[in-house]
PDB file of N, CA and C in Angstrom:
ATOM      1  N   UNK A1003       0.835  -1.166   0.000  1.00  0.00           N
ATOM      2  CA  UNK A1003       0.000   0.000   0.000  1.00  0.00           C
ATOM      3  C   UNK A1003       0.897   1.252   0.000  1.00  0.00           C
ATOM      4  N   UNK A1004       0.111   2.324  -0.760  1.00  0.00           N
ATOM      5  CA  UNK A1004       1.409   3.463  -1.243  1.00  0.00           C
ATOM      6  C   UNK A1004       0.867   4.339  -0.423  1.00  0.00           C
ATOM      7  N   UNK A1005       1.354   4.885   0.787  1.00  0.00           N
ATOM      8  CA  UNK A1005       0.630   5.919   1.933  1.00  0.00           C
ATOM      9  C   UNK A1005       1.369   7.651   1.131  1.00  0.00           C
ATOM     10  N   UNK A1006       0.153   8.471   1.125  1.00  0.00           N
ATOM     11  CA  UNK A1006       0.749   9.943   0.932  1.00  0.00           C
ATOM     12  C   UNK A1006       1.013  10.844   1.953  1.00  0.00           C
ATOM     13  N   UNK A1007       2.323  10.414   1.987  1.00  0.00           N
ATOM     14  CA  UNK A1007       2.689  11.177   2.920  1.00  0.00           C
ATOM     15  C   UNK A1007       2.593  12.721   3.283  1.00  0.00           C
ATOM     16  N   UNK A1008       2.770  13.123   2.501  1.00  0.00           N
ATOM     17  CA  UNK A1008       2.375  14.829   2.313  1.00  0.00           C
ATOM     18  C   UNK A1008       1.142  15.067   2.768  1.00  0.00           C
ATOM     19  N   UNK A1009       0.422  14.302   2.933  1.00  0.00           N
ATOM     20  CA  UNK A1009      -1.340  14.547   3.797  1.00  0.00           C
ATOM     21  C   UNK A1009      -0.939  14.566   5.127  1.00  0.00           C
ATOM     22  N   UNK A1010       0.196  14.077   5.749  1.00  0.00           N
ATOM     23  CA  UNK A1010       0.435  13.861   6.817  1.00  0.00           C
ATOM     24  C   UNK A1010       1.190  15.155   7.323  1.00  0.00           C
ATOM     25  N   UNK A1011       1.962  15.309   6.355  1.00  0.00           N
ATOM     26  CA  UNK A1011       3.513  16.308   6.664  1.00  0.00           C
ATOM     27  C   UNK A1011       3.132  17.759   6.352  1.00  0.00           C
ATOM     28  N   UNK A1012       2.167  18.103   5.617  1.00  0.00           N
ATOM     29  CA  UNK A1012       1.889  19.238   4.774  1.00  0.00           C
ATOM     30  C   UNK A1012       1.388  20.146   6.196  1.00  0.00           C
ATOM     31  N   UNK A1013       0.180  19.738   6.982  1.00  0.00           N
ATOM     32  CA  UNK A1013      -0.473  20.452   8.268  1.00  0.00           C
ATOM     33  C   UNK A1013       0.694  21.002   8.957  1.00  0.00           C
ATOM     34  N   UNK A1014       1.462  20.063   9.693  1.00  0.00           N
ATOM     35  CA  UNK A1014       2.881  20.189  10.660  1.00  0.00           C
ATOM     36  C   UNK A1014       3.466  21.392   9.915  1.00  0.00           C
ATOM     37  N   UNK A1015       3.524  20.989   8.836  1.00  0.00           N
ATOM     38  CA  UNK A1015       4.761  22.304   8.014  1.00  0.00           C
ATOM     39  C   UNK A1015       4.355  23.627   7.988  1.00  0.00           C
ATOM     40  N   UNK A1016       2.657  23.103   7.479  1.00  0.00           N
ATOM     41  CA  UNK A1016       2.263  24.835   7.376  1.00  0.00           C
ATOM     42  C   UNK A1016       2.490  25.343   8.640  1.00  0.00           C
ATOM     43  N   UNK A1017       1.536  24.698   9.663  1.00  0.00           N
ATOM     44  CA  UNK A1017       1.606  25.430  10.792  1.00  0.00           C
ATOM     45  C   UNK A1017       2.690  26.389  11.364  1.00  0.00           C
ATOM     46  N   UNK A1018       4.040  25.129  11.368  1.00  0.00           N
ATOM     47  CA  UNK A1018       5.284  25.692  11.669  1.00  0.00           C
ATOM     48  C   UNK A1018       5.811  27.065  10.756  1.00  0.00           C
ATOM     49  N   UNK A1019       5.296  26.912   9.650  1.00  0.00           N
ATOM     50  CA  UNK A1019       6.164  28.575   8.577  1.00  0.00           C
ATOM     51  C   UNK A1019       4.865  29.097   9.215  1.00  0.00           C
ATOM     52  N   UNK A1020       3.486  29.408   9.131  1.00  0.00           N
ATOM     53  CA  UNK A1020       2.617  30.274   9.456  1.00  0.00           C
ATOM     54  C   UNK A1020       3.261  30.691  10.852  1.00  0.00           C
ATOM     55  N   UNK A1021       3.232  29.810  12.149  1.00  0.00           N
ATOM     56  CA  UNK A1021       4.047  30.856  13.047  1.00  0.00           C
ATOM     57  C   UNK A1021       5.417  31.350  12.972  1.00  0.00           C
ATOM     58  N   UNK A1022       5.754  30.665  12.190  1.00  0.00           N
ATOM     59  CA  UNK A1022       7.636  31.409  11.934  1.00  0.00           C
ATOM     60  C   UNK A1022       7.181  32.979  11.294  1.00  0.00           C
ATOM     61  N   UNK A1023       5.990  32.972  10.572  1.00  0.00           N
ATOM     62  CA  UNK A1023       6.145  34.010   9.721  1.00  0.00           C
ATOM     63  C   UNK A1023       5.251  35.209  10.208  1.00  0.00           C
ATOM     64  N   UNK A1024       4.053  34.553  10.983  1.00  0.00           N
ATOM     65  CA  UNK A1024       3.522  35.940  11.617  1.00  0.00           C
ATOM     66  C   UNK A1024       3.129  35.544  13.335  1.00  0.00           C
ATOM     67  N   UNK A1025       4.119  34.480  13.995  1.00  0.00           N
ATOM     68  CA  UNK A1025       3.792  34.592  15.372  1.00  0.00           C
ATOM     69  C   UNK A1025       3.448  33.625  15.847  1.00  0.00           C
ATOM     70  N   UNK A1026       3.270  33.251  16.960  1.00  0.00           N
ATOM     71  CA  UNK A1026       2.285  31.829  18.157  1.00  0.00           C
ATOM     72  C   UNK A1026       1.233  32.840  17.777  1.00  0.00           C
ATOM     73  N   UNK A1027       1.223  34.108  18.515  1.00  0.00           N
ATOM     74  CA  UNK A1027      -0.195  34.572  18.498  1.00  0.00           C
ATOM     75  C   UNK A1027      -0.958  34.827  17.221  1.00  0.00           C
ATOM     76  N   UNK A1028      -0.258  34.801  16.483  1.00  0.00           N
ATOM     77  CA  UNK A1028      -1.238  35.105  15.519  1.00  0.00           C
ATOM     78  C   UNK A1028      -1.822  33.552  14.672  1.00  0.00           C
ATOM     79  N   UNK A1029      -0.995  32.469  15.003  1.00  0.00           N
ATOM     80  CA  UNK A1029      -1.310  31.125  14.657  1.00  0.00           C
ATOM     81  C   UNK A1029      -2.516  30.683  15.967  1.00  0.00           C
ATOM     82  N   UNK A1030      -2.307  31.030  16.961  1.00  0.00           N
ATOM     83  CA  UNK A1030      -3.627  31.074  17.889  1.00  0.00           C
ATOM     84  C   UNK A1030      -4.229  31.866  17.430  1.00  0.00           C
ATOM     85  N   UNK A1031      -4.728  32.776  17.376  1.00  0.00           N
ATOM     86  CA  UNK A1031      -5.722  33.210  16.784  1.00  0.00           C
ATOM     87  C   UNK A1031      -6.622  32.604  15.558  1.00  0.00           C
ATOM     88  N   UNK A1032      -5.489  32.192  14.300  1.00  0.00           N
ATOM     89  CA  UNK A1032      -6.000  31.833  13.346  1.00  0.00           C
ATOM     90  C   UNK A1032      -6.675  30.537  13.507  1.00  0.00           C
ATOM     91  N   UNK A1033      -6.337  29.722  14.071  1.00  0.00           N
ATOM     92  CA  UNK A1033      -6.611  28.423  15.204  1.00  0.00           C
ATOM     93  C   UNK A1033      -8.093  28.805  15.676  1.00  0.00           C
ATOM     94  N   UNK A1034      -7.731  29.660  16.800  1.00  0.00           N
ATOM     95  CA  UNK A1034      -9.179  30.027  17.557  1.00  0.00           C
ATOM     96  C   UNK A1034     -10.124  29.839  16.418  1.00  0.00           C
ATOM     97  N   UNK A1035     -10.217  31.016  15.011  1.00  0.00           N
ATOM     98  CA  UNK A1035     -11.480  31.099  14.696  1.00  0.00           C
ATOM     99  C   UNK A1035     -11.604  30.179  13.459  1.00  0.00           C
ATOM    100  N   UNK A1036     -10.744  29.244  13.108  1.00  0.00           N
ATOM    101  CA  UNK A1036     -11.124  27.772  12.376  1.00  0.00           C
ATOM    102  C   UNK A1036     -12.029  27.348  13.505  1.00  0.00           C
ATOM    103  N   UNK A1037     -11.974  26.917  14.611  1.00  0.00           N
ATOM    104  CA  UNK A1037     -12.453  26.187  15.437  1.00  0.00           C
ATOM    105  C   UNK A1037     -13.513  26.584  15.439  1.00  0.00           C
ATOM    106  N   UNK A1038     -13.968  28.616  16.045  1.00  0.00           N
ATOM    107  CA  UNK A1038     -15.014  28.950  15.965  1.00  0.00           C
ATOM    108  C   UNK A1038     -16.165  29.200  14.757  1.00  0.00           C
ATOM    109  N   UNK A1039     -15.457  28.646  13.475  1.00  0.00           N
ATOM    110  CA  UNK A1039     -16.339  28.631  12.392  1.00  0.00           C
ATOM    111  C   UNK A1039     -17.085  27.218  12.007  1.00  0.00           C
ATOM    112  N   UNK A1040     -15.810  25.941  12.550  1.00  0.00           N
ATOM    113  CA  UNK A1040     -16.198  24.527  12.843  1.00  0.00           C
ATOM    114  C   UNK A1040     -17.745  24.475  13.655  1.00  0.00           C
ATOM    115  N   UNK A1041     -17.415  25.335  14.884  1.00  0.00           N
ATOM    116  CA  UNK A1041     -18.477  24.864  15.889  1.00  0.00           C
ATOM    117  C   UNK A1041     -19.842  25.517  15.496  1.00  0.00           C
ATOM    118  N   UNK A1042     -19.799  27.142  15.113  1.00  0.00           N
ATOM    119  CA  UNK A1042     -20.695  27.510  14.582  1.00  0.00           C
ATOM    120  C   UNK A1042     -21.791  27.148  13.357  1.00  0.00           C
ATOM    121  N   UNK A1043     -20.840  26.344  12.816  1.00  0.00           N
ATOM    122  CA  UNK A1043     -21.755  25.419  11.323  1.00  0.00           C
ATOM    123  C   UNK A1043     -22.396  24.088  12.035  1.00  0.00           C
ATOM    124  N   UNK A1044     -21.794  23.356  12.932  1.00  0.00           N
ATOM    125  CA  UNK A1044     -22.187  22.691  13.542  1.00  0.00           C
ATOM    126  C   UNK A1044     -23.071  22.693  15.010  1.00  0.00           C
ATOM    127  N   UNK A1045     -23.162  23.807  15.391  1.00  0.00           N
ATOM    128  CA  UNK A1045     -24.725  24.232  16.399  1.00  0.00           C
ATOM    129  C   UNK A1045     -25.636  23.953  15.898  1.00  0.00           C
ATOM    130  N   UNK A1046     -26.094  24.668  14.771  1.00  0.00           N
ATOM    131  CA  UNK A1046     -27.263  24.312  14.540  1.00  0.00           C
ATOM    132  C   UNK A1046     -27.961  22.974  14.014  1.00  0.00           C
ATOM    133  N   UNK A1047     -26.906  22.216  13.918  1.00  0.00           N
ATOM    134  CA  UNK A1047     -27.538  21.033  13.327  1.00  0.00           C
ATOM    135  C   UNK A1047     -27.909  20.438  14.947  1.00  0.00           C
ATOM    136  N   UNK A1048     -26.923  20.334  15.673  1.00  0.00           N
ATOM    137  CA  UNK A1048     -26.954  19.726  17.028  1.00  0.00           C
ATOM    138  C   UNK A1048     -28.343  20.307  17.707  1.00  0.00           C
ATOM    139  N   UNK A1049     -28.353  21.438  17.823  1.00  0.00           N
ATOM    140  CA  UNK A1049     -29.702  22.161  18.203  1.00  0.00           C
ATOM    141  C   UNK A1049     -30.956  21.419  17.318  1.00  0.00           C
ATOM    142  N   UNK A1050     -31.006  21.343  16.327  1.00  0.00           N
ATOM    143  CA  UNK A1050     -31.800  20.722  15.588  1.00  0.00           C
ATOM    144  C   UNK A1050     -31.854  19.038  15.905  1.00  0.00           C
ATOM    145  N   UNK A1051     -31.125  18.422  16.423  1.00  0.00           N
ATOM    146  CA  UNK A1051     -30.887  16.762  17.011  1.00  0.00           C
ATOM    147  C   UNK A1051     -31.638  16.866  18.286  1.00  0.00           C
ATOM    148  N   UNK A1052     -31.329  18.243  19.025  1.00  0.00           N
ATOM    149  CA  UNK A1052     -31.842  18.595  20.789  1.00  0.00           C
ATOM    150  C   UNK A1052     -33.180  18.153  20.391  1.00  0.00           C
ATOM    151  N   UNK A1053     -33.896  19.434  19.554  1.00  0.00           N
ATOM    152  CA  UNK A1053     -34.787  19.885  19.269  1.00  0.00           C
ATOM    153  C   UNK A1053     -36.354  18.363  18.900  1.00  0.00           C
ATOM    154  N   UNK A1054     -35.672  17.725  18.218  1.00  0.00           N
ATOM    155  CA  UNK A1054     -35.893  16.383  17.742  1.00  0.00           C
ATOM    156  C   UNK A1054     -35.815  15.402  18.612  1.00  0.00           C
ATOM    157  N   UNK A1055     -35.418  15.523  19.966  1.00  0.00           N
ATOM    158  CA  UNK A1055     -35.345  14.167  20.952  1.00  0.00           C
ATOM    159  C   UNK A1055     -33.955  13.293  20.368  1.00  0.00           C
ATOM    160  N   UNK A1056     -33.350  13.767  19.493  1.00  0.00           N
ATOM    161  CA  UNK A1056     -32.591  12.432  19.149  1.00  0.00           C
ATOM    162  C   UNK A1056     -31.572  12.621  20.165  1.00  0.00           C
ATOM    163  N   UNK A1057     -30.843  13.453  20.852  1.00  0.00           N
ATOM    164  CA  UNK A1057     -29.508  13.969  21.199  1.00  0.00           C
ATOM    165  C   UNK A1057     -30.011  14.045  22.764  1.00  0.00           C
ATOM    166  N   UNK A1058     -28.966  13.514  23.790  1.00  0.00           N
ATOM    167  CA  UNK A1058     -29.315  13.285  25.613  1.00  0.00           C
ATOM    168  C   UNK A1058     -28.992  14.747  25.859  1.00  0.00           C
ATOM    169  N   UNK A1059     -29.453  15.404  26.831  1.00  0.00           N
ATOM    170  CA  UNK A1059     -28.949  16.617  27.074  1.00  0.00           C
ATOM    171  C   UNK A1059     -27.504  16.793  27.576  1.00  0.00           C
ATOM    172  N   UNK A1060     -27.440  17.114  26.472  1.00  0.00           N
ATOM    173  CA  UNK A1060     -25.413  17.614  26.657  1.00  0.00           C
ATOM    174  C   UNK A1060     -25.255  19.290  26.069  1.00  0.00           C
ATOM    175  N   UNK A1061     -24.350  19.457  26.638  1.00  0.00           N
ATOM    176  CA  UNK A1061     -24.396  20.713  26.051  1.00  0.00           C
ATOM    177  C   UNK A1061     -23.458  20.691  24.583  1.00  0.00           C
ATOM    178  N   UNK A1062     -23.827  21.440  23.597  1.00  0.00           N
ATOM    179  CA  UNK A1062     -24.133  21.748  22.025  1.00  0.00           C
ATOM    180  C   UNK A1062     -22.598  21.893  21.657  1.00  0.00           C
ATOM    181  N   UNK A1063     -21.865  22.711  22.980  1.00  0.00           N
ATOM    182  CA  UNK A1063     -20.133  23.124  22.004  1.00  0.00           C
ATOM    183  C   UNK A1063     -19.632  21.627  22.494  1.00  0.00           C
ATOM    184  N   UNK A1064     -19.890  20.900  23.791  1.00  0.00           N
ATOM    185  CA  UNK A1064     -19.249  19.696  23.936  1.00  0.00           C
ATOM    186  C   UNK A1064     -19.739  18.612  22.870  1.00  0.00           C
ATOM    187  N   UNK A1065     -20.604  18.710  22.140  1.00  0.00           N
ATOM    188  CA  UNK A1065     -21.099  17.841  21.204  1.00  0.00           C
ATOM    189  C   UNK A1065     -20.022  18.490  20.176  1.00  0.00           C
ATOM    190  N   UNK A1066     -20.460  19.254  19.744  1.00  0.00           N
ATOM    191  CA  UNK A1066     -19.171  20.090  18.537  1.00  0.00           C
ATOM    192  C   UNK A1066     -17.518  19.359  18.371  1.00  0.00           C
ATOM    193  N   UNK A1067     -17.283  19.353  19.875  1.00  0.00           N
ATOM    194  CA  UNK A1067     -16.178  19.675  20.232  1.00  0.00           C
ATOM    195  C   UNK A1067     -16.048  17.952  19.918  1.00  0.00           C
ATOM    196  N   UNK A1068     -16.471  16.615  20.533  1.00  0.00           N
ATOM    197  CA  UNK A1068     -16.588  15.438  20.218  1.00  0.00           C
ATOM    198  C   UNK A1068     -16.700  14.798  18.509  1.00  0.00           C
ATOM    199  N   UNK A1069     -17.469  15.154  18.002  1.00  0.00           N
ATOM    200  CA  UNK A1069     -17.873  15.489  16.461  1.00  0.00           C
ATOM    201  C   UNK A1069     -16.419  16.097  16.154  1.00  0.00           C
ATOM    202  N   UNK A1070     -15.653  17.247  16.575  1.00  0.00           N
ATOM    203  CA  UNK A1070     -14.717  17.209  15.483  1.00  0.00           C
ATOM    204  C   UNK A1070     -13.486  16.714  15.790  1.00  0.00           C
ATOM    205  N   UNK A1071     -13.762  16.226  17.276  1.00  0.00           N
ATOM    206  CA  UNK A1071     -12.314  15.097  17.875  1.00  0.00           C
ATOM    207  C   UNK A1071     -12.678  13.670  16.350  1.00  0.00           C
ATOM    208  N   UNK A1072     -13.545  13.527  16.260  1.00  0.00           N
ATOM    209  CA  UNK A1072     -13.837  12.393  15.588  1.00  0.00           C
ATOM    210  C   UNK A1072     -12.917  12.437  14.159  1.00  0.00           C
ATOM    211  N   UNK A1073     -13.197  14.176  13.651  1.00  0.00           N
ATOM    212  CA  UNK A1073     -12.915  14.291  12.333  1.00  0.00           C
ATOM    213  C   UNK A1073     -11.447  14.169  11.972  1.00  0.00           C
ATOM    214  N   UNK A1074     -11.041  14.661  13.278  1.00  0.00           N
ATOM    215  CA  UNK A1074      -9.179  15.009  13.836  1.00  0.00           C
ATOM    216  C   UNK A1074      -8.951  13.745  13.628  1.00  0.00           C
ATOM    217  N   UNK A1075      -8.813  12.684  13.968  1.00  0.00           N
ATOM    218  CA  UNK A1075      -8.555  11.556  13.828  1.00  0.00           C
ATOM    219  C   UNK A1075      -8.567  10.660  13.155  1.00  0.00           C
ATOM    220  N   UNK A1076      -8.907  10.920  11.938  1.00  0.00           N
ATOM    221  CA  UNK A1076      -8.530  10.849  10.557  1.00  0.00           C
ATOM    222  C   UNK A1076      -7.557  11.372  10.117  1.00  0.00           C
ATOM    223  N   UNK A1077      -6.922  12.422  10.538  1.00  0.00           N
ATOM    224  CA  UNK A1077      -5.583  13.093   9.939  1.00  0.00           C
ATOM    225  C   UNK A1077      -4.572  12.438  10.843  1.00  0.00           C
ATOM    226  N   UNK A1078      -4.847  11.262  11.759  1.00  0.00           N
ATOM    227  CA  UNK A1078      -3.584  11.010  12.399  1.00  0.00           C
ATOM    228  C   UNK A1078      -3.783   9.131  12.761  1.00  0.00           C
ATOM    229  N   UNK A1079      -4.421   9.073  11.383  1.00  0.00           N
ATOM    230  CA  UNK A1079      -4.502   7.350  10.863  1.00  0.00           C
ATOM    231  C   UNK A1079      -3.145   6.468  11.130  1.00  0.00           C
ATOM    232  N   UNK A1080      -1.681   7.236  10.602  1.00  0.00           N
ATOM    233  CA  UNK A1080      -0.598   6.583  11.029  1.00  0.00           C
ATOM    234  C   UNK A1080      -0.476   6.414  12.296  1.00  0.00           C
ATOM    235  N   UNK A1081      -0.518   7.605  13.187  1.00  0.00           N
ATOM    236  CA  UNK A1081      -0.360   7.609  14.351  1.00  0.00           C
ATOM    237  C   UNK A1081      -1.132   6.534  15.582  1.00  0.00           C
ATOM    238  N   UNK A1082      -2.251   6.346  15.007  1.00  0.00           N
ATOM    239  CA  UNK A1082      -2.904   5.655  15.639  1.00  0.00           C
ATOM    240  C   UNK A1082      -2.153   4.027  15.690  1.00  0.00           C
ATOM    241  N   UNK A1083      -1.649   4.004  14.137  1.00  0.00           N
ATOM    242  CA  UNK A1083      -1.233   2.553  13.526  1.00  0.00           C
ATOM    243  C   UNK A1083      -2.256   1.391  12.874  1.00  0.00           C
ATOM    244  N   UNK A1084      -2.340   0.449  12.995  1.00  0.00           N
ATOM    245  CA  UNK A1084      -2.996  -0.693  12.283  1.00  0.00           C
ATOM    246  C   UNK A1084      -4.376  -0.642  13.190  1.00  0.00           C
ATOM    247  N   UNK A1085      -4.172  -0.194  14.066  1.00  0.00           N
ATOM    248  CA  UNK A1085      -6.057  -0.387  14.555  1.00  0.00           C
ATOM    249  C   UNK A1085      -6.568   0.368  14.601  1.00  0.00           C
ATOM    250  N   UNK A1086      -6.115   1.330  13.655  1.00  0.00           N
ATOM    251  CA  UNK A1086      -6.970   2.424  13.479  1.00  0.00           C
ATOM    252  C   UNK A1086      -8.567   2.076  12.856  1.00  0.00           C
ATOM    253  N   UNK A1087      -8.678   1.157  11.556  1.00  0.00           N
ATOM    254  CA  UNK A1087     -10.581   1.055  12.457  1.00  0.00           C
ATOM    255  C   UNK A1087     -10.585   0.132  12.873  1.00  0.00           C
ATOM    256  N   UNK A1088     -10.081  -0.171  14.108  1.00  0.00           N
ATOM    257  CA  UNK A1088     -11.321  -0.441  14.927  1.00  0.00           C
ATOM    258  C   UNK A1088     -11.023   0.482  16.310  1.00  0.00           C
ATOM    259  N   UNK A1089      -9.945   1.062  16.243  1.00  0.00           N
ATOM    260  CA  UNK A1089     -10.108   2.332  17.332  1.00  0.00           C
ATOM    261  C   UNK A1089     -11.627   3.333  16.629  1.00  0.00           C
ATOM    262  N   UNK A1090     -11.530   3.788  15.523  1.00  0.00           N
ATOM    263  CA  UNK A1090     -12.352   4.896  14.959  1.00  0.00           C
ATOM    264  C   UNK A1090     -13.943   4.275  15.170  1.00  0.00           C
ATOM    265  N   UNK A1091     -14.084   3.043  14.641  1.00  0.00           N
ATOM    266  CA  UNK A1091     -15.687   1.873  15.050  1.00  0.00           C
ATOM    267  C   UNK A1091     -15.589   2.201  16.761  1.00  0.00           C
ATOM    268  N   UNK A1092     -14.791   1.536  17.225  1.00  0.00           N
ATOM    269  CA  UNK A1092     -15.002   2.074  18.986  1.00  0.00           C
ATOM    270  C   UNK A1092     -15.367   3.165  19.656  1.00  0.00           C
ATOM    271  N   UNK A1093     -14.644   3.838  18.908  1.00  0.00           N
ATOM    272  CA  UNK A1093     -15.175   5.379  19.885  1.00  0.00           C
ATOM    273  C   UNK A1093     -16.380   6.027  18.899  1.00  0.00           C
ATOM    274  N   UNK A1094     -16.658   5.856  17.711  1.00  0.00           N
ATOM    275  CA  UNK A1094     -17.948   6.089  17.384  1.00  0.00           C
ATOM    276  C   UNK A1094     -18.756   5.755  18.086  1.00  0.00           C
ATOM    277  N   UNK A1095     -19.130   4.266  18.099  1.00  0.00           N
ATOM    278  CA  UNK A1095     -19.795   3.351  19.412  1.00  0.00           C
ATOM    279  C   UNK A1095     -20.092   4.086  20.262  1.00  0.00           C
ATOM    280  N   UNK A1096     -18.772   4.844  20.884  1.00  0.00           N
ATOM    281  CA  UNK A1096     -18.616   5.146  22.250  1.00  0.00           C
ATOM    282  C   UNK A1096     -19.475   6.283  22.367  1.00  0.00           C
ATOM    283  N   UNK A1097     -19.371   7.071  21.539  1.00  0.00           N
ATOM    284  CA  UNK A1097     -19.677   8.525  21.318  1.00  0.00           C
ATOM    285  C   UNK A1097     -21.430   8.253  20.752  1.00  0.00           C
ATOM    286  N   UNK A1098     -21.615   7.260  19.919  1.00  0.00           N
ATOM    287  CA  UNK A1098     -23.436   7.082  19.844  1.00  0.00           C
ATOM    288  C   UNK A1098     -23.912   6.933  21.394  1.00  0.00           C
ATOM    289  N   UNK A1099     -23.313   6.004  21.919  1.00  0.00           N
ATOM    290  CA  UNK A1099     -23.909   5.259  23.105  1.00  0.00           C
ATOM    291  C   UNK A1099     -24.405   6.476  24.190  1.00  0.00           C
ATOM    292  N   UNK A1100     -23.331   7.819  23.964  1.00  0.00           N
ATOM    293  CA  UNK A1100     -23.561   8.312  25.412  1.00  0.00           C
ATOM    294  C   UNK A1100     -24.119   9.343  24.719  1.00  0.00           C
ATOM    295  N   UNK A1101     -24.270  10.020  23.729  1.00  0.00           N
ATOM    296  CA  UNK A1101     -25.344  11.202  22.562  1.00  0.00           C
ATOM    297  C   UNK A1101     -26.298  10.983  22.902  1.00  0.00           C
ATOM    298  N   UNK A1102     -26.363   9.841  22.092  1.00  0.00           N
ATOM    299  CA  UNK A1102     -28.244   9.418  21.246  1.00  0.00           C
ATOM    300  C   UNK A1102     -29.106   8.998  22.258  1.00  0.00           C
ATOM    301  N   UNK A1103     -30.249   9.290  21.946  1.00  0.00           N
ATOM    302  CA  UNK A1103     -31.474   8.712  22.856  1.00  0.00           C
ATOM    303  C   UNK A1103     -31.809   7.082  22.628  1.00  0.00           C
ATOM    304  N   UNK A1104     -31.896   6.278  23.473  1.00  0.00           N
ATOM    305  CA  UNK A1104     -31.980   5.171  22.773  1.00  0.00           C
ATOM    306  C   UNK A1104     -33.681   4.673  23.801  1.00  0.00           C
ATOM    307  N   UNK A1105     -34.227   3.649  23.069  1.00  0.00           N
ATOM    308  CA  UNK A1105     -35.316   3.526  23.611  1.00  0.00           C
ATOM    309  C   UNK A1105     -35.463   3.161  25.290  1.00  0.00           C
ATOM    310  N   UNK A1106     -36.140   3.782  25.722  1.00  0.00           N
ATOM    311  CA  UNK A1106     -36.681   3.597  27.527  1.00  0.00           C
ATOM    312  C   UNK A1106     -36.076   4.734  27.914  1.00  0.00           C
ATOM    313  N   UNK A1107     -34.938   5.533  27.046  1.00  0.00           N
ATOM    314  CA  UNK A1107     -34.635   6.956  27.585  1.00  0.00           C
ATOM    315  C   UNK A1107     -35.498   7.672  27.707  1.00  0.00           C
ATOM    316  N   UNK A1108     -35.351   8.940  28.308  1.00  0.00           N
ATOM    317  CA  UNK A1108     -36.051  10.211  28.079  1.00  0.00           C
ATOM    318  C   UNK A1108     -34.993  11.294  28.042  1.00  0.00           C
ATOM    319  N   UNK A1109     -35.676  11.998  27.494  1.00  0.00           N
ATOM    320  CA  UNK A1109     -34.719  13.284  26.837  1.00  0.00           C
ATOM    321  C   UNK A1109     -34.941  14.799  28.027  1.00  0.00           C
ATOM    322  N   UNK A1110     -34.189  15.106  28.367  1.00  0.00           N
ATOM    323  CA  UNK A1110     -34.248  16.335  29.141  1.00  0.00           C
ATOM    324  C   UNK A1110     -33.916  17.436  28.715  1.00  0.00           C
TER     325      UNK A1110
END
C-alpha cells in the first residue's frame, strides 16, 4: 500500500512557517477562529438533534467539540497505527452510546 505522505507532513509544516512568519499569536488566533467557524456550522444542526429528541442533554459546544475530535482523527490514521478502524468503530460506538437517545430513555 502506497501511503501519501504529504497529507500527513503538509499540516505540521504549514503550521510551523505560518508561526515562523507571523507569530504563536497570531497562529492562535487563526486556530481560535477555524475552530469557531467549525463549531458555529455545527450548532445548529446539534440544536436541531436537541430539538428532535434524538440527542441526551449535553451541552451543544461539547457535542461540537466530540464530532470534530472524531474528524481530527482521521488526519492522524498513522499515528494511531494498524487499529486504526477499529479504534475509529469504537469510539464512534462510544460517542453514539452516550449522545443518542436510545429507547426507555427520556430526553431532558
Amino acid at each position: 500500500m502506497v501511503v501519501n505522505a504529504s497529507k500527513y507532513v503538509f499540516p505540521a509544516i504549514f503550521l510551523r512557517y505560518f508561526s515562523s512568519i507571523f507569530g504563536q499569536e497570531a497562529l492562535t488566533k487563526w486556530l481560535e477562529t477555524h475552530l469557531r467557524k467549525d463549531t458555529d456550522m455545527l450548532l445548529p444542526i446539534i440544536e436541531k438533534w436537541k430539538q428532535d429528541g434524538v440527542l441526551l442533554s449535553v451541552d451543544p459546544e461539547t457535542v461540537a467539540g466530540v464530532l470534530r475530535s472524531l474528524f481530527l482523527l482521521a488526519t492522524q490514521r498513522k499515528q494511531v497505527g494498524a487499529a486504526y478502524p477499529e479504534t475509529l468503530s469504537f469510539l464512534i460506538d462510544a460517542v453514539v452510546e452516550q449522545l443518542i437517545v436510545t429507547k426507555g430513555e427520556t430526553y431532558e
